[in-house]
Amino acid sequence: GCLADIAYNLVYSTNTNALKLSNTGDKTPQTYIIIYNNTLVNTGWRRPTAKGGSVWVESTVRADLYNNLFANTRFGIKRDPKKPEDARSAYSNNWYYGFDQVTVNQFQPGSNDVIGGKNDVISKVAGENDPKFVNYPLNTAVNNADFNTSWDFHLQGNSPALAKGITNFTRHHAAGIVMKNGITYISPAPSTFVGAYGNKN
């Protein structure tokens, strides 16, 4: 297993899940992943049959997810009901936006094995809780695989997602982990905004 922090990434238009988290084989140490301040857009729609669409948890993995922004993802965070995650997993302060009602319906907790978290912002109707990206048309087709480099996923100054993150959790590698090449990697501190980018200065 592994102890990993995943933070400040943009994931766009993956075929199925943006992240699949598993402890298959009951590894020692147990796989424990802390995922925070990421932006996921249009993930999961290009798979012909529905399965996952944002983050998938299974097989006793321990997973903590905070401050992640899900925009037009096919589903919310999902578990494998036959092989669920570790019960100590934590989910909090994640943000869900859907441009149309089909998308919104598919990330509601309690349906399709979707997991809800503490203080999550989960839209109930299409267009609710617009994160206000600086430059991204939220009506972009969800199965679009072409990334436009002019898009800007920073948050506008009036974005409601700017102050919805939390910082009072412990990441694995705040003190750093030394790689084989001698470089020390330090996991960045979490932010009070939701998503990967925050406000553009």
Tab-separated table of C-alpha atoms in Angstrom:
chain	number	residue	atom	x	y	z
A	1	GLY	CA	0.000	0.000	0.000
A	2	CYS	CA	0.983	3.650	-0.097
A	3	LEU	CA	0.563	6.846	1.869
A	4	ALA	CA	-0.050	9.636	-0.609
A	5	ASP	CA	-1.244	13.219	-0.791
A	6	ILE	CA	-2.927	14.342	-4.032
A	7	ALA	CA	-3.401	18.097	-4.275
A	8	TYR	CA	-3.677	21.050	-6.667
A	9	ASN	CA	-4.391	19.105	-9.836
A	10	LEU	CA	-6.770	19.808	-12.713
A	11	VAL	CA	-8.317	16.668	-14.200
A	12	TYR	CA	-10.274	17.129	-17.424
A	13	SER	CA	-12.482	14.698	-19.361
A	14	THR	CA	-11.154	11.337	-18.220
A	15	ASN	CA	-12.890	8.362	-19.798
A	16	THR	CA	-14.094	6.977	-16.461
A	17	ASN	CA	-12.788	7.981	-13.033
A	18	ALA	CA	-10.376	10.802	-12.392
A	19	LEU	CA	-8.999	8.771	-9.478
A	20	LYS	CA	-9.484	5.127	-8.504
A	21	LEU	CA	-8.462	4.397	-4.914
A	22	SER	CA	-8.002	0.822	-3.734
A	23	ASN	CA	-6.266	-1.340	-1.144
A	24	THR	CA	-6.757	-4.557	-3.099
A	25	GLY	CA	-4.960	-7.463	-1.464
A	26	ASP	CA	-5.127	-5.874	1.997
A	27	LYS	CA	-1.712	-4.297	1.601
A	28	THR	CA	0.560	-3.370	4.507
A	29	PRO	CA	0.772	-0.533	5.108
A	30	GLN	CA	-2.845	0.040	4.261
A	31	THR	CA	-3.283	2.409	1.347
A	32	TYR	CA	-4.291	5.785	2.771
A	33	ILE	CA	-4.803	8.656	0.334
A	34	ILE	CA	-5.520	12.268	1.259
A	35	ILE	CA	-6.986	14.226	-1.652
A	36	TYR	CA	-7.505	17.955	-1.346
A	37	ASN	CA	-7.852	21.113	-3.429
A	38	ASN	CA	-8.276	19.516	-6.844
A	39	THR	CA	-10.528	20.575	-9.736
A	40	LEU	CA	-12.275	17.831	-11.738
A	41	VAL	CA	-14.185	18.771	-14.885
A	42	ASN	CA	-16.290	16.629	-17.269
A	43	THR	CA	-14.891	13.351	-15.931
A	44	GLY	CA	-16.534	10.005	-16.644
A	45	TRP	CA	-18.749	10.800	-19.609
A	46	ARG	CA	-16.748	9.192	-22.412
A	47	ARG	CA	-17.210	5.645	-21.095
A	48	PRO	CA	-20.055	4.023	-23.099
A	49	THR	CA	-21.517	2.331	-20.011
A	50	ALA	CA	-21.890	4.113	-16.688
A	51	LYS	CA	-19.586	3.143	-13.827
A	52	GLY	CA	-17.631	5.910	-12.123
A	53	GLY	CA	-17.086	9.500	-12.986
A	54	SER	CA	-14.991	11.348	-10.450
A	55	VAL	CA	-13.407	9.414	-7.569
A	56	TRP	CA	-13.939	5.694	-6.938
A	57	VAL	CA	-13.141	4.094	-3.554
A	58	GLU	CA	-12.970	0.363	-2.891
A	59	SER	CA	-11.326	-2.583	-1.102
A	60	THR	CA	-10.674	-1.083	2.359
A	61	VAL	CA	-8.718	1.893	1.050
A	62	ARG	CA	-8.701	4.737	3.534
A	63	ALA	CA	-9.477	7.950	1.694
A	64	ASP	CA	-9.945	11.505	2.921
A	65	LEU	CA	-11.266	14.081	0.442
A	66	TYR	CA	-11.462	17.790	1.216
A	67	ASN	CA	-11.883	21.019	-0.761
A	68	ASN	CA	-12.291	19.347	-4.167
A	69	LEU	CA	-14.327	21.004	-6.925
A	70	PHE	CA	-16.405	18.737	-9.174
A	71	ALA	CA	-17.826	20.520	-12.233
A	72	ASN	CA	-20.043	18.541	-14.627
A	73	THR	CA	-18.634	15.200	-13.480
A	74	ARG	CA	-20.712	12.139	-14.286
A	75	PHE	CA	-21.086	11.132	-10.643
A	76	GLY	CA	-19.907	12.233	-7.249
A	77	ILE	CA	-17.486	10.211	-5.147
A	78	LYS	CA	-18.606	6.581	-5.436
A	79	ARG	CA	-17.917	3.407	-3.473
A	80	ASP	CA	-17.925	-0.217	-4.512
A	81	PRO	CA	-20.866	-1.541	-2.450
A	82	LYS	CA	-19.451	-5.089	-2.501
A	83	LYS	CA	-15.945	-4.016	-1.472
A	84	PRO	CA	-16.315	-0.681	0.333
A	85	GLU	CA	-13.668	1.674	1.633
A	86	ASP	CA	-12.357	1.838	5.206
A	87	ALA	CA	-15.034	3.192	7.537
A	88	ARG	CA	-12.576	5.801	8.856
A	89	SER	CA	-12.545	7.581	5.493
A	90	ALA	CA	-13.567	11.231	5.644
A	91	TYR	CA	-15.284	13.523	3.147
A	92	SER	CA	-15.811	17.231	3.718
A	93	ASN	CA	-16.158	20.619	2.025
A	94	ASN	CA	-16.304	19.351	-1.538
A	95	TRP	CA	-18.189	21.353	-4.191
A	96	TYR	CA	-20.492	19.919	-6.885
A	97	TYR	CA	-21.808	21.863	-9.873
A	98	GLY	CA	-23.856	20.609	-12.824
A	99	PHE	CA	-24.851	22.617	-15.894
A	100	ASP	CA	-27.832	20.364	-16.637
A	101	GLN	CA	-30.234	18.371	-14.500
A	102	VAL	CA	-29.012	14.972	-15.720
A	103	THR	CA	-25.583	15.751	-14.303
A	104	VAL	CA	-26.981	17.143	-11.057
A	105	ASN	CA	-29.148	14.072	-10.491
A	106	GLN	CA	-26.190	11.727	-10.857
A	107	PHE	CA	-24.063	13.237	-8.098
A	108	GLN	CA	-26.727	13.227	-5.383
A	109	PRO	CA	-25.657	11.214	-2.300
A	110	GLY	CA	-27.615	8.056	-1.620
A	111	SER	CA	-28.164	7.160	-5.273
A	112	ASN	CA	-25.786	5.210	-7.507
A	113	ASP	CA	-23.566	4.484	-4.447
A	114	VAL	CA	-22.583	8.157	-4.310
A	115	ILE	CA	-21.064	9.324	-1.016
A	116	GLY	CA	-21.979	12.621	0.594
A	117	GLY	CA	-19.685	14.489	2.960
A	118	LYS	CA	-19.801	16.956	5.819
A	119	ASN	CA	-20.295	20.556	4.677
A	120	ASP	CA	-20.313	19.563	1.004
A	121	VAL	CA	-21.951	22.036	-1.386
A	122	ILE	CA	-24.109	19.864	-3.647
A	123	SER	CA	-26.318	21.530	-6.243
A	124	LYS	CA	-29.909	20.320	-6.410
A	125	VAL	CA	-30.910	22.040	-9.635
A	126	ALA	CA	-29.070	22.731	-12.875
A	127	GLY	CA	-26.783	25.750	-12.763
A	128	GLU	CA	-26.886	26.150	-8.993
A	129	ASN	CA	-23.645	27.000	-7.145
A	130	ASP	CA	-21.734	28.184	-10.201
A	131	PRO	CA	-18.053	28.160	-9.110
A	132	LYS	CA	-17.393	31.117	-11.447
A	133	PHE	CA	-14.276	30.026	-13.277
A	134	VAL	CA	-12.314	32.889	-14.833
A	135	ASN	CA	-12.600	31.453	-18.340
A	136	TYR	CA	-14.403	28.181	-18.952
A	137	PRO	CA	-17.801	27.819	-20.654
A	138	LEU	CA	-19.775	25.602	-18.307
A	139	ASN	CA	-22.017	24.508	-21.186
A	140	THR	CA	-19.083	22.737	-22.876
A	141	ALA	CA	-20.267	19.274	-23.966
A	142	VAL	CA	-19.505	16.834	-21.158
A	143	ASN	CA	-17.990	14.292	-23.564
A	144	ASN	CA	-15.635	16.841	-25.124
A	145	ALA	CA	-12.049	15.543	-25.005
A	146	ASP	CA	-10.305	18.568	-26.520
A	147	PHE	CA	-8.625	20.820	-23.974
A	148	ASN	CA	-8.448	24.502	-24.864
A	149	THR	CA	-5.301	26.046	-23.409
A	150	SER	CA	-7.008	29.443	-23.164
A	151	TRP	CA	-9.326	28.125	-20.462
A	152	ASP	CA	-8.613	29.405	-16.974
A	153	PHE	CA	-9.899	27.484	-13.960
A	154	HIS	CA	-8.978	30.106	-11.397
A	155	LEU	CA	-11.973	31.440	-9.471
A	156	GLN	CA	-13.364	34.914	-10.038
A	157	GLY	CA	-13.243	37.338	-7.130
A	158	ASN	CA	-16.972	36.870	-6.481
A	159	SER	CA	-16.882	33.060	-6.580
A	160	PRO	CA	-18.818	31.467	-3.716
A	161	ALA	CA	-16.203	28.685	-3.633
A	162	LEU	CA	-13.416	31.011	-2.489
A	163	ALA	CA	-14.047	30.621	1.248
A	164	LYS	CA	-15.530	27.122	1.467
A	165	GLY	CA	-12.348	25.113	2.043
A	166	ILE	CA	-10.915	23.890	5.337
A	167	THR	CA	-7.315	23.590	6.494
A	168	ASN	CA	-7.635	21.782	9.829
A	169	PHE	CA	-6.655	18.322	8.627
A	170	THR	CA	-3.283	16.590	8.595
A	171	ARG	CA	-1.638	15.561	5.335
A	172	HIS	CA	0.936	12.770	5.167
A	173	HIS	CA	3.982	14.608	3.897
A	174	ALA	CA	3.858	18.096	5.385
A	175	ALA	CA	7.399	17.544	6.663
A	176	GLY	CA	8.518	16.127	3.325
A	177	ILE	CA	9.417	12.767	1.858
A	178	VAL	CA	12.866	12.140	0.378
A	179	MET	CA	12.811	10.553	-3.076
A	180	LYS	CA	15.432	8.123	-4.395
A	181	ASN	CA	17.056	10.915	-6.393
A	182	GLY	CA	17.600	12.879	-3.211
A	183	ILE	CA	14.910	15.457	-3.879
A	184	THR	CA	12.580	16.165	-0.975
A	185	TYR	CA	8.916	16.486	-1.887
A	186	ILE	CA	6.739	18.455	0.531
A	187	SER	CA	2.984	18.223	0.175
A	188	PRO	CA	1.616	21.768	-0.161
A	189	ALA	CA	-0.588	23.200	2.560
A	190	PRO	CA	-4.344	23.101	1.978
A	191	SER	CA	-6.198	26.299	1.100
A	192	THR	CA	-9.395	27.922	2.275
A	193	PHE	CA	-10.740	27.965	-1.282
A	194	VAL	CA	-12.244	24.937	-3.009
A	195	GLY	CA	-10.545	23.528	-6.092
A	196	ALA	CA	-6.990	23.739	-7.375
A	197	TYR	CA	-6.495	27.396	-8.204
A	198	GLY	CA	-8.308	29.948	-6.088
A	199	ASN	CA	-8.466	33.601	-7.067
A	200	LYS	CA	-6.223	34.863	-9.872
A	201	ASN	CA	-4.013	37.681	-8.611
